[in-house]
Amino acid sequence: GENVEQHPSTLSVQEGDSAVIKCTYSDSASNYFPWYKQELGKRPQLIIDIRSNVGEKKDQRIAVTLNKTAKHFSLHITETQPEDSAVYFCAATLGHLNYTGANSKLTFGKGITLSVRP
Amino acid sequence: NAGVTQTPKFRILKIGQSMTLQCTQDMNHNYMYWYRQDPGMGLKLIYYSVGAGITDKGEVPNGYNVSRSTTEDFPLRLELAAPSQTSVYFCASSYGRWGGRETQYFGPGTRLLVL
């Protein structure tokens, strides 16, 4: 089955700096890669996702890049703010590319704790 | 829409007791999931369902059971609670079946303590 690993396990940055969180996956068939943010005591929430047919996706201060050859994908947060402090989970799955796709079981990484110092 | 709701928010069980964690979604999602989250260990899939009447095991199903009699509800049953089942349990749902709609929406979680 799929195995997803996240590096590093913790990350501390100064407010305003950029943060990069990297994930690797094992199953070359995986084609959908979401990132979830979980604030302390709250539920995980999707912040951005990418599919294997694109190499990069941006949404304001966050971006995700995918390297299918190396089987890794990264979350980039620019101009970090204290409210970005949270646990970030990456995940991978063989998602749906057509109307007869398989299930959407996500394999999650263990999470990275990002701390943004004011 | 309320999204995904879970009850209870918190529960203390004694070893050997049983309980059902409730999960309901009002987004007409086909797929529903149960995860447990232990500190530093990410989210582990317990069971999932692709539609009413269909369930399947995830990565850590031992000690749990599920049923899916309706599209909206997906309860998780613990029959003989053990300390190893102390965790935070999240229910999630997604459309699942069509391309581009894999996003999973999580409930607020149930914190379970087994003593």
JSON list of C-alpha atoms in Angstrom, two decimals:
[
{"chain": "A", "resi": 1, "resn": "GLY", "atom": "CA", "xyz": [0.00, 0.00, 0.00]},
{"chain": "A", "resi": 2, "resn": "GLU", "atom": "CA", "xyz": [0.86, 3.66, -0.06]},
{"chain": "A", "resi": 3, "resn": "ASN", "atom": "CA", "xyz": [3.33, 5.10, 2.45]},
{"chain": "A", "resi": 4, "resn": "VAL", "atom": "CA", "xyz": [3.58, 8.82, 3.02]},
{"chain": "A", "resi": 5, "resn": "GLU", "atom": "CA", "xyz": [6.38, 10.46, 4.97]},
{"chain": "A", "resi": 6, "resn": "GLN", "atom": "CA", "xyz": [6.78, 14.07, 6.04]},
{"chain": "A", "resi": 7, "resn": "HIS", "atom": "CA", "xyz": [9.96, 15.98, 6.74]},
{"chain": "A", "resi": 8, "resn": "PRO", "atom": "CA", "xyz": [10.79, 17.65, 9.05]},
{"chain": "A", "resi": 9, "resn": "SER", "atom": "CA", "xyz": [8.53, 16.74, 11.99]},
{"chain": "A", "resi": 10, "resn": "THR", "atom": "CA", "xyz": [8.68, 20.25, 13.42]},
{"chain": "A", "resi": 11, "resn": "LEU", "atom": "CA", "xyz": [9.47, 23.58, 11.83]},
{"chain": "A", "resi": 12, "resn": "SER", "atom": "CA", "xyz": [9.89, 26.98, 13.41]},
{"chain": "A", "resi": 13, "resn": "VAL", "atom": "CA", "xyz": [10.10, 30.15, 11.34]},
{"chain": "A", "resi": 14, "resn": "GLN", "atom": "CA", "xyz": [10.11, 33.86, 11.97]},
{"chain": "A", "resi": 15, "resn": "GLU", "atom": "CA", "xyz": [6.98, 35.74, 11.05]},
{"chain": "A", "resi": 16, "resn": "GLY", "atom": "CA", "xyz": [7.27, 36.97, 7.48]},
{"chain": "A", "resi": 17, "resn": "ASP", "atom": "CA", "xyz": [9.65, 34.23, 6.40]},
{"chain": "A", "resi": 18, "resn": "SER", "atom": "CA", "xyz": [8.74, 31.36, 4.10]},
{"chain": "A", "resi": 19, "resn": "ALA", "atom": "CA", "xyz": [8.11, 27.79, 5.21]},
{"chain": "A", "resi": 20, "resn": "VAL", "atom": "CA", "xyz": [8.52, 24.68, 3.09]},
{"chain": "A", "resi": 21, "resn": "ILE", "atom": "CA", "xyz": [7.18, 21.29, 4.14]},
{"chain": "A", "resi": 22, "resn": "LYS", "atom": "CA", "xyz": [8.08, 18.25, 2.09]},
{"chain": "A", "resi": 23, "resn": "CYS", "atom": "CA", "xyz": [6.34, 14.89, 1.72]},
{"chain": "A", "resi": 24, "resn": "THR", "atom": "CA", "xyz": [7.38, 11.73, -0.08]},
{"chain": "A", "resi": 25, "resn": "TYR", "atom": "CA", "xyz": [5.10, 8.93, -1.25]},
{"chain": "A", "resi": 26, "resn": "SER", "atom": "CA", "xyz": [5.78, 5.39, -2.33]},
{"chain": "A", "resi": 27, "resn": "ASP", "atom": "CA", "xyz": [3.04, 4.41, -4.80]},
{"chain": "A", "resi": 28, "resn": "SER", "atom": "CA", "xyz": [3.75, 5.82, -8.26]},
{"chain": "A", "resi": 29, "resn": "ALA", "atom": "CA", "xyz": [0.07, 5.26, -9.14]},
{"chain": "A", "resi": 30, "resn": "SER", "atom": "CA", "xyz": [-1.09, 7.89, -6.63]},
{"chain": "A", "resi": 31, "resn": "ASN", "atom": "CA", "xyz": [-2.47, 10.90, -8.44]},
{"chain": "A", "resi": 32, "resn": "TYR", "atom": "CA", "xyz": [-4.15, 13.13, -5.87]},
{"chain": "A", "resi": 33, "resn": "PHE", "atom": "CA", "xyz": [-2.24, 14.94, -3.11]},
{"chain": "A", "resi": 34, "resn": "PRO", "atom": "CA", "xyz": [-4.11, 17.13, -0.60]},
{"chain": "A", "resi": 35, "resn": "TRP", "atom": "CA", "xyz": [-2.72, 19.16, 2.28]},
{"chain": "A", "resi": 36, "resn": "TYR", "atom": "CA", "xyz": [-4.69, 19.57, 5.49]},
{"chain": "A", "resi": 37, "resn": "LYS", "atom": "CA", "xyz": [-4.19, 22.09, 8.28]},
{"chain": "A", "resi": 38, "resn": "GLN", "atom": "CA", "xyz": [-5.18, 21.26, 11.83]},
{"chain": "A", "resi": 39, "resn": "GLU", "atom": "CA", "xyz": [-5.19, 23.93, 14.49]},
{"chain": "A", "resi": 40, "resn": "LEU", "atom": "CA", "xyz": [-4.94, 22.88, 18.11]},
{"chain": "A", "resi": 41, "resn": "GLY", "atom": "CA", "xyz": [-8.11, 21.12, 19.22]},
{"chain": "A", "resi": 42, "resn": "LYS", "atom": "CA", "xyz": [-9.78, 21.54, 15.84]},
{"chain": "A", "resi": 43, "resn": "ARG", "atom": "CA", "xyz": [-10.61, 19.31, 12.90]},
{"chain": "A", "resi": 44, "resn": "PRO", "atom": "CA", "xyz": [-8.31, 18.91, 9.87]},
{"chain": "A", "resi": 45, "resn": "GLN", "atom": "CA", "xyz": [-9.28, 21.20, 7.00]},
{"chain": "A", "resi": 46, "resn": "LEU", "atom": "CA", "xyz": [-8.19, 21.09, 3.39]},
{"chain": "A", "resi": 47, "resn": "ILE", "atom": "CA", "xyz": [-6.02, 24.05, 2.42]},
{"chain": "A", "resi": 48, "resn": "ILE", "atom": "CA", "xyz": [-4.80, 23.06, -1.02]},
{"chain": "A", "resi": 49, "resn": "ASP", "atom": "CA", "xyz": [-4.51, 20.01, -3.24]},
{"chain": "A", "resi": 50, "resn": "ILE", "atom": "CA", "xyz": [-2.79, 19.01, -6.45]},
{"chain": "A", "resi": 51, "resn": "ARG", "atom": "CA", "xyz": [-3.34, 16.35, -9.07]},
{"chain": "A", "resi": 52, "resn": "SER", "atom": "CA", "xyz": [-0.67, 14.47, -10.93]},
{"chain": "A", "resi": 53, "resn": "ASN", "atom": "CA", "xyz": [-1.40, 16.20, -14.23]},
{"chain": "A", "resi": 54, "resn": "VAL", "atom": "CA", "xyz": [-0.02, 19.51, -12.93]},
{"chain": "A", "resi": 55, "resn": "GLY", "atom": "CA", "xyz": [3.31, 20.42, -11.39]},
{"chain": "A", "resi": 56, "resn": "GLU", "atom": "CA", "xyz": [2.35, 23.42, -9.30]},
{"chain": "A", "resi": 57, "resn": "LYS", "atom": "CA", "xyz": [-0.71, 25.08, -7.84]},
{"chain": "A", "resi": 58, "resn": "LYS", "atom": "CA", "xyz": [-1.00, 28.40, -6.00]},
{"chain": "A", "resi": 59, "resn": "ASP", "atom": "CA", "xyz": [-3.61, 29.95, -3.78]},
{"chain": "A", "resi": 60, "resn": "GLN", "atom": "CA", "xyz": [-2.61, 33.33, -2.37]},
{"chain": "A", "resi": 61, "resn": "ARG", "atom": "CA", "xyz": [0.23, 32.72, 0.12]},
{"chain": "A", "resi": 62, "resn": "ILE", "atom": "CA", "xyz": [0.29, 28.94, -0.24]},
{"chain": "A", "resi": 63, "resn": "ALA", "atom": "CA", "xyz": [1.49, 26.78, -3.09]},
{"chain": "A", "resi": 64, "resn": "VAL", "atom": "CA", "xyz": [2.08, 23.10, -3.67]},
{"chain": "A", "resi": 65, "resn": "THR", "atom": "CA", "xyz": [4.61, 21.57, -6.05]},
{"chain": "A", "resi": 66, "resn": "LEU", "atom": "CA", "xyz": [4.72, 17.99, -7.26]},
{"chain": "A", "resi": 67, "resn": "ASN", "atom": "CA", "xyz": [7.67, 16.02, -8.59]},
{"chain": "A", "resi": 68, "resn": "LYS", "atom": "CA", "xyz": [6.29, 12.73, -9.90]},
{"chain": "A", "resi": 69, "resn": "THR", "atom": "CA", "xyz": [9.68, 11.38, -10.89]},
{"chain": "A", "resi": 70, "resn": "ALA", "atom": "CA", "xyz": [11.08, 11.76, -7.39]},
{"chain": "A", "resi": 71, "resn": "LYS", "atom": "CA", "xyz": [7.69, 10.99, -5.79]},
{"chain": "A", "resi": 72, "resn": "HIS", "atom": "CA", "xyz": [7.61, 14.02, -3.56]},
{"chain": "A", "resi": 73, "resn": "PHE", "atom": "CA", "xyz": [5.42, 17.06, -3.14]},
{"chain": "A", "resi": 74, "resn": "SER", "atom": "CA", "xyz": [5.92, 20.18, -1.06]},
{"chain": "A", "resi": 75, "resn": "LEU", "atom": "CA", "xyz": [3.82, 22.85, 0.61]},
{"chain": "A", "resi": 76, "resn": "HIS", "atom": "CA", "xyz": [5.16, 26.39, 0.39]},
{"chain": "A", "resi": 77, "resn": "ILE", "atom": "CA", "xyz": [3.85, 29.14, 2.65]},
{"chain": "A", "resi": 78, "resn": "THR", "atom": "CA", "xyz": [5.12, 32.65, 2.01]},
{"chain": "A", "resi": 79, "resn": "GLU", "atom": "CA", "xyz": [4.96, 35.67, 4.35]},
{"chain": "A", "resi": 80, "resn": "THR", "atom": "CA", "xyz": [4.11, 33.45, 7.29]},
{"chain": "A", "resi": 81, "resn": "GLN", "atom": "CA", "xyz": [1.83, 34.79, 10.00]},
{"chain": "A", "resi": 82, "resn": "PRO", "atom": "CA", "xyz": [1.22, 33.60, 13.58]},
{"chain": "A", "resi": 83, "resn": "GLU", "atom": "CA", "xyz": [-2.15, 32.17, 12.49]},
{"chain": "A", "resi": 84, "resn": "ASP", "atom": "CA", "xyz": [-0.28, 29.79, 10.19]},
{"chain": "A", "resi": 85, "resn": "SER", "atom": "CA", "xyz": [0.93, 27.96, 13.32]},
{"chain": "A", "resi": 86, "resn": "ALA", "atom": "CA", "xyz": [-0.68, 24.52, 13.19]},
{"chain": "A", "resi": 87, "resn": "VAL", "atom": "CA", "xyz": [-0.08, 20.90, 12.30]},
{"chain": "A", "resi": 88, "resn": "TYR", "atom": "CA", "xyz": [0.05, 20.28, 8.56]},
{"chain": "A", "resi": 89, "resn": "PHE", "atom": "CA", "xyz": [-0.74, 16.87, 7.09]},
{"chain": "A", "resi": 90, "resn": "CYS", "atom": "CA", "xyz": [0.01, 15.72, 3.60]},
{"chain": "A", "resi": 91, "resn": "ALA", "atom": "CA", "xyz": [-1.80, 12.78, 2.03]},
{"chain": "A", "resi": 92, "resn": "ALA", "atom": "CA", "xyz": [-1.82, 10.74, -1.13]},
{"chain": "A", "resi": 93, "resn": "THR", "atom": "CA", "xyz": [-4.33, 8.56, -2.91]},
{"chain": "A", "resi": 94, "resn": "LEU", "atom": "CA", "xyz": [-5.31, 7.04, -6.17]},
{"chain": "A", "resi": 95, "resn": "GLY", "atom": "CA", "xyz": [-8.07, 9.54, -6.76]},
{"chain": "A", "resi": 96, "resn": "HIS", "atom": "CA", "xyz": [-10.68, 9.66, -9.47]},
{"chain": "A", "resi": 97, "resn": "LEU", "atom": "CA", "xyz": [-9.76, 10.65, -12.99]},
{"chain": "A", "resi": 98, "resn": "ASN", "atom": "CA", "xyz": [-12.96, 9.46, -14.55]},
{"chain": "A", "resi": 99, "resn": "TYR", "atom": "CA", "xyz": [-16.48, 8.55, -13.61]},
{"chain": "A", "resi": 100, "resn": "THR", "atom": "CA", "xyz": [-15.63, 4.95, -12.86]},
{"chain": "A", "resi": 101, "resn": "GLY", "atom": "CA", "xyz": [-12.73, 5.62, -10.52]},
{"chain": "A", "resi": 102, "resn": "ALA", "atom": "CA", "xyz": [-11.80, 3.63, -7.47]},
{"chain": "A", "resi": 103, "resn": "ASN", "atom": "CA", "xyz": [-12.24, 4.68, -3.85]},
{"chain": "A", "resi": 104, "resn": "SER", "atom": "CA", "xyz": [-10.70, 7.75, -2.26]},
{"chain": "A", "resi": 105, "resn": "LYS", "atom": "CA", "xyz": [-8.79, 6.25, 0.63]},
{"chain": "A", "resi": 106, "resn": "LEU", "atom": "CA", "xyz": [-6.25, 8.79, 1.75]},
{"chain": "A", "resi": 107, "resn": "THR", "atom": "CA", "xyz": [-2.93, 7.79, 3.29]},
{"chain": "A", "resi": 108, "resn": "PHE", "atom": "CA", "xyz": [-1.78, 10.54, 5.63]},
{"chain": "A", "resi": 109, "resn": "GLY", "atom": "CA", "xyz": [1.67, 11.49, 6.76]},
{"chain": "A", "resi": 110, "resn": "LYS", "atom": "CA", "xyz": [2.31, 11.88, 10.48]},
{"chain": "A", "resi": 111, "resn": "GLY", "atom": "CA", "xyz": [2.06, 15.64, 10.37]},
{"chain": "A", "resi": 112, "resn": "ILE", "atom": "CA", "xyz": [4.43, 18.55, 10.83]},
{"chain": "A", "resi": 113, "resn": "THR", "atom": "CA", "xyz": [4.07, 21.13, 13.57]},
{"chain": "A", "resi": 114, "resn": "LEU", "atom": "CA", "xyz": [4.73, 24.59, 12.17]},
{"chain": "A", "resi": 115, "resn": "SER", "atom": "CA", "xyz": [5.42, 27.37, 14.66]},
{"chain": "A", "resi": 116, "resn": "VAL", "atom": "CA", "xyz": [5.57, 30.95, 13.46]},
{"chain": "A", "resi": 117, "resn": "ARG", "atom": "CA", "xyz": [7.44, 33.20, 15.90]},
{"chain": "A", "resi": 118, "resn": "PRO", "atom": "CA", "xyz": [6.09, 36.75, 16.14]},
{"chain": "B", "resi": 1, "resn": "ASN", "atom": "CA", "xyz": [-25.53, 22.84, 5.83]},
{"chain": "B", "resi": 2, "resn": "ALA", "atom": "CA", "xyz": [-24.16, 21.59, 9.13]},
{"chain": "B", "resi": 3, "resn": "GLY", "atom": "CA", "xyz": [-21.55, 19.53, 7.27]},
{"chain": "B", "resi": 4, "resn": "VAL", "atom": "CA", "xyz": [-20.22, 16.56, 9.25]},
{"chain": "B", "resi": 5, "resn": "THR", "atom": "CA", "xyz": [-21.37, 16.31, 12.86]},
{"chain": "B", "resi": 6, "resn": "GLN", "atom": "CA", "xyz": [-20.20, 13.91, 15.55]},
{"chain": "B", "resi": 7, "resn": "THR", "atom": "CA", "xyz": [-21.48, 12.98, 18.98]},
{"chain": "B", "resi": 8, "resn": "PRO", "atom": "CA", "xyz": [-20.39, 12.85, 21.73]},
{"chain": "B", "resi": 9, "resn": "LYS", "atom": "CA", "xyz": [-17.57, 15.39, 21.94]},
{"chain": "B", "resi": 10, "resn": "PHE", "atom": "CA", "xyz": [-15.92, 13.63, 24.84]},
{"chain": "B", "resi": 11, "resn": "ARG", "atom": "CA", "xyz": [-16.43, 10.35, 26.63]},
{"chain": "B", "resi": 12, "resn": "ILE", "atom": "CA", "xyz": [-14.75, 8.36, 29.37]},
{"chain": "B", "resi": 13, "resn": "LEU", "atom": "CA", "xyz": [-15.19, 4.60, 29.19]},
{"chain": "B", "resi": 14, "resn": "LYS", "atom": "CA", "xyz": [-14.19, 1.86, 31.54]},
{"chain": "B", "resi": 15, "resn": "ILE", "atom": "CA", "xyz": [-12.29, -1.12, 30.17]},
{"chain": "B", "resi": 16, "resn": "GLY", "atom": "CA", "xyz": [-14.73, -3.63, 28.66]},
{"chain": "B", "resi": 17, "resn": "GLN", "atom": "CA", "xyz": [-17.56, -1.17, 28.16]},
{"chain": "B", "resi": 18, "resn": "SER", "atom": "CA", "xyz": [-19.15, -0.58, 24.78]},
{"chain": "B", "resi": 19, "resn": "MET", "atom": "CA", "xyz": [-20.22, 2.57, 23.01]},
{"chain": "B", "resi": 20, "resn": "THR", "atom": "CA", "xyz": [-21.23, 3.96, 19.64]},
{"chain": "B", "resi": 21, "resn": "LEU", "atom": "CA", "xyz": [-19.72, 7.09, 18.15]},
{"chain": "B", "resi": 22, "resn": "GLN", "atom": "CA", "xyz": [-22.25, 8.84, 15.96]},
{"chain": "B", "resi": 23, "resn": "CYS", "atom": "CA", "xyz": [-21.49, 10.58, 12.66]},
{"chain": "B", "resi": 24, "resn": "THR", "atom": "CA", "xyz": [-23.92, 12.34, 10.35]},
{"chain": "B", "resi": 25, "resn": "GLN", "atom": "CA", "xyz": [-23.39, 14.36, 7.19]},
{"chain": "B", "resi": 26, "resn": "ASP", "atom": "CA", "xyz": [-25.91, 16.48, 5.30]},
{"chain": "B", "resi": 27, "resn": "MET", "atom": "CA", "xyz": [-23.92, 17.03, 2.10]},
{"chain": "B", "resi": 28, "resn": "ASN", "atom": "CA", "xyz": [-25.27, 13.94, 0.30]},
{"chain": "B", "resi": 29, "resn": "HIS", "atom": "CA", "xyz": [-21.77, 12.49, 0.16]},
{"chain": "B", "resi": 30, "resn": "ASN", "atom": "CA", "xyz": [-21.36, 8.92, -1.00]},
{"chain": "B", "resi": 31, "resn": "TYR", "atom": "CA", "xyz": [-18.15, 8.14, 0.88]},
{"chain": "B", "resi": 32, "resn": "MET", "atom": "CA", "xyz": [-17.68, 8.25, 4.62]},
{"chain": "B", "resi": 33, "resn": "TYR", "atom": "CA", "xyz": [-14.65, 7.43, 6.77]},
{"chain": "B", "resi": 34, "resn": "TRP", "atom": "CA", "xyz": [-13.59, 6.89, 10.34]},
{"chain": "B", "resi": 35, "resn": "TYR", "atom": "CA", "xyz": [-10.08, 7.86, 11.47]},
{"chain": "B", "resi": 36, "resn": "ARG", "atom": "CA", "xyz": [-8.31, 7.79, 14.78]},
{"chain": "B", "resi": 37, "resn": "GLN", "atom": "CA", "xyz": [-5.64, 10.30, 15.66]},
{"chain": "B", "resi": 38, "resn": "ASP", "atom": "CA", "xyz": [-3.00, 9.54, 18.24]},
{"chain": "B", "resi": 39, "resn": "PRO", "atom": "CA", "xyz": [-0.40, 12.15, 19.25]},
{"chain": "B", "resi": 40, "resn": "GLY", "atom": "CA", "xyz": [2.38, 12.38, 16.69]},
{"chain": "B", "resi": 41, "resn": "MET", "atom": "CA", "xyz": [0.94, 9.56, 14.61]},
{"chain": "B", "resi": 42, "resn": "GLY", "atom": "CA", "xyz": [-1.21, 11.31, 12.06]},
{"chain": "B", "resi": 43, "resn": "LEU", "atom": "CA", "xyz": [-4.58, 9.97, 10.97]},
{"chain": "B", "resi": 44, "resn": "LYS", "atom": "CA", "xyz": [-5.17, 6.26, 10.67]},
{"chain": "B", "resi": 45, "resn": "LEU", "atom": "CA", "xyz": [-8.15, 4.94, 8.69]},
{"chain": "B", "resi": 46, "resn": "ILE", "atom": "CA", "xyz": [-10.33, 2.55, 10.70]},
{"chain": "B", "resi": 47, "resn": "TYR", "atom": "CA", "xyz": [-13.24, 1.84, 8.34]},
{"chain": "B", "resi": 48, "resn": "TYR", "atom": "CA", "xyz": [-14.79, 3.45, 5.32]},
{"chain": "B", "resi": 49, "resn": "SER", "atom": "CA", "xyz": [-17.96, 3.19, 3.27]},
{"chain": "B", "resi": 50, "resn": "VAL", "atom": "CA", "xyz": [-18.58, 3.94, -0.40]},
{"chain": "B", "resi": 51, "resn": "GLY", "atom": "CA", "xyz": [-22.35, 4.00, -0.02]},
{"chain": "B", "resi": 52, "resn": "ALA", "atom": "CA", "xyz": [-25.28, 2.77, 2.01]},
{"chain": "B", "resi": 53, "resn": "GLY", "atom": "CA", "xyz": [-24.93, -0.92, 2.79]},
{"chain": "B", "resi": 54, "resn": "ILE", "atom": "CA", "xyz": [-21.25, -1.07, 1.81]},
{"chain": "B", "resi": 55, "resn": "THR", "atom": "CA", "xyz": [-18.38, -0.92, 4.29]},
{"chain": "B", "resi": 56, "resn": "ASP", "atom": "CA", "xyz": [-14.75, -1.98, 4.23]},
{"chain": "B", "resi": 57, "resn": "LYS", "atom": "CA", "xyz": [-11.80, -2.16, 6.57]},
{"chain": "B", "resi": 58, "resn": "GLY", "atom": "CA", "xyz": [-9.10, 0.44, 6.68]},
{"chain": "B", "resi": 59, "resn": "GLU", "atom": "CA", "xyz": [-5.65, 0.28, 8.20]},
{"chain": "B", "resi": 60, "resn": "VAL", "atom": "CA", "xyz": [-6.60, -0.31, 11.88]},
{"chain": "B", "resi": 61, "resn": "PRO", "atom": "CA", "xyz": [-10.05, -1.99, 12.07]},
{"chain": "B", "resi": 62, "resn": "ASN", "atom": "CA", "xyz": [-9.49, -4.36, 15.01]},
{"chain": "B", "resi": 63, "resn": "GLY", "atom": "CA", "xyz": [-11.79, -3.66, 17.94]},
{"chain": "B", "resi": 64, "resn": "TYR", "atom": "CA", "xyz": [-14.27, -1.64, 15.89]},
{"chain": "B", "resi": 65, "resn": "ASN", "atom": "CA", "xyz": [-17.38, -2.21, 13.82]},
{"chain": "B", "resi": 66, "resn": "VAL", "atom": "CA", "xyz": [-19.39, 0.00, 11.51]},
{"chain": "B", "resi": 67, "resn": "SER", "atom": "CA", "xyz": [-22.67, 0.02, 9.63]},
{"chain": "B", "resi": 68, "resn": "ARG", "atom": "CA", "xyz": [-24.08, 2.26, 6.91]},
{"chain": "B", "resi": 69, "resn": "SER", "atom": "CA", "xyz": [-27.84, 1.91, 6.65]},
{"chain": "B", "resi": 70, "resn": "THR", "atom": "CA", "xyz": [-28.38, 5.40, 5.24]},
{"chain": "B", "resi": 71, "resn": "THR", "atom": "CA", "xyz": [-26.36, 7.85, 3.15]},
{"chain": "B", "resi": 72, "resn": "GLU", "atom": "CA", "xyz": [-26.26, 10.32, 6.04]},
{"chain": "B", "resi": 73, "resn": "ASP", "atom": "CA", "xyz": [-25.17, 8.19, 8.99]},
{"chain": "B", "resi": 74, "resn": "PHE", "atom": "CA", "xyz": [-22.04, 6.16, 9.66]},
{"chain": "B", "resi": 75, "resn": "PRO", "atom": "CA", "xyz": [-21.79, 5.05, 13.31]},
{"chain": "B", "resi": 76, "resn": "LEU", "atom": "CA", "xyz": [-18.64, 3.48, 14.76]},
{"chain": "B", "resi": 77, "resn": "ARG", "atom": "CA", "xyz": [-19.06, 0.80, 17.41]},
{"chain": "B", "resi": 78, "resn": "LEU", "atom": "CA", "xyz": [-16.55, -0.14, 20.09]},
{"chain": "B", "resi": 79, "resn": "GLU", "atom": "CA", "xyz": [-17.59, -3.44, 21.64]},
{"chain": "B", "resi": 80, "resn": "LEU", "atom": "CA", "xyz": [-15.04, -4.06, 24.41]},
{"chain": "B", "resi": 81, "resn": "ALA", "atom": "CA", "xyz": [-13.15, -0.87, 25.11]},
{"chain": "B", "resi": 82, "resn": "ALA", "atom": "CA", "xyz": [-9.41, -1.17, 25.76]},
{"chain": "B", "resi": 83, "resn": "PRO", "atom": "CA", "xyz": [-6.89, 1.48, 26.89]},
{"chain": "B", "resi": 84, "resn": "SER", "atom": "CA", "xyz": [-5.28, 1.26, 23.43]},
{"chain": "B", "resi": 85, "resn": "GLN", "atom": "CA", "xyz": [-8.47, 2.77, 22.00]},
{"chain": "B", "resi": 86, "resn": "THR", "atom": "CA", "xyz": [-7.89, 6.02, 23.85]},
{"chain": "B", "resi": 87, "resn": "SER", "atom": "CA", "xyz": [-7.69, 8.49, 20.99]},
{"chain": "B", "resi": 88, "resn": "VAL", "atom": "CA", "xyz": [-9.42, 11.25, 19.10]},
{"chain": "B", "resi": 89, "resn": "TYR", "atom": "CA", "xyz": [-11.83, 9.91, 16.50]},
{"chain": "B", "resi": 90, "resn": "PHE", "atom": "CA", "xyz": [-12.68, 11.83, 13.37]},
{"chain": "B", "resi": 91, "resn": "CYS", "atom": "CA", "xyz": [-15.43, 11.07, 10.92]},
{"chain": "B", "resi": 92, "resn": "ALA", "atom": "CA", "xyz": [-15.11, 12.42, 7.37]},
{"chain": "B", "resi": 93, "resn": "SER", "atom": "CA", "xyz": [-17.07, 12.36, 4.15]},
{"chain": "B", "resi": 94, "resn": "SER", "atom": "CA", "xyz": [-16.52, 13.04, 0.45]},
{"chain": "B", "resi": 95, "resn": "TYR", "atom": "CA", "xyz": [-18.37, 12.75, -2.84]},
{"chain": "B", "resi": 96, "resn": "GLY", "atom": "CA", "xyz": [-15.85, 10.07, -3.77]},
{"chain": "B", "resi": 97, "resn": "ARG", "atom": "CA", "xyz": [-17.22, 8.83, -7.01]},
{"chain": "B", "resi": 98, "resn": "TRP", "atom": "CA", "xyz": [-16.54, 11.54, -9.57]},
{"chain": "B", "resi": 99, "resn": "GLY", "atom": "CA", "xyz": [-13.27, 13.02, -10.74]},
{"chain": "B", "resi": 100, "resn": "GLY", "atom": "CA", "xyz": [-12.22, 16.17, -8.96]},
{"chain": "B", "resi": 101, "resn": "ARG", "atom": "CA", "xyz": [-14.39, 15.62, -5.90]},
{"chain": "B", "resi": 102, "resn": "GLU", "atom": "CA", "xyz": [-12.14, 13.70, -3.56]},
{"chain": "B", "resi": 103, "resn": "THR", "atom": "CA", "xyz": [-11.96, 16.39, -0.87]},
{"chain": "B", "resi": 104, "resn": "GLN", "atom": "CA", "xyz": [-12.68, 14.93, 2.53]},
{"chain": "B", "resi": 105, "resn": "TYR", "atom": "CA", "xyz": [-14.60, 17.05, 5.04]},
{"chain": "B", "resi": 106, "resn": "PHE", "atom": "CA", "xyz": [-14.00, 16.24, 8.66]},
{"chain": "B", "resi": 107, "resn": "GLY", "atom": "CA", "xyz": [-16.26, 16.34, 11.67]},
{"chain": "B", "resi": 108, "resn": "PRO", "atom": "CA", "xyz": [-15.22, 18.07, 14.92]},
{"chain": "B", "resi": 109, "resn": "GLY", "atom": "CA", "xyz": [-13.96, 14.85, 16.48]},
{"chain": "B", "resi": 110, "resn": "THR", "atom": "CA", "xyz": [-14.77, 12.72, 19.53]},
{"chain": "B", "resi": 111, "resn": "ARG", "atom": "CA", "xyz": [-12.21, 12.49, 22.30]},
{"chain": "B", "resi": 112, "resn": "LEU", "atom": "CA", "xyz": [-12.33, 9.07, 23.96]},
{"chain": "B", "resi": 113, "resn": "LEU", "atom": "CA", "xyz": [-10.55, 8.09, 27.13]},
{"chain": "B", "resi": 114, "resn": "VAL", "atom": "CA", "xyz": [-10.57, 4.44, 28.22]},
{"chain": "B", "resi": 115, "resn": "LEU", "atom": "CA", "xyz": [-9.59, 3.80, 31.82]}
]
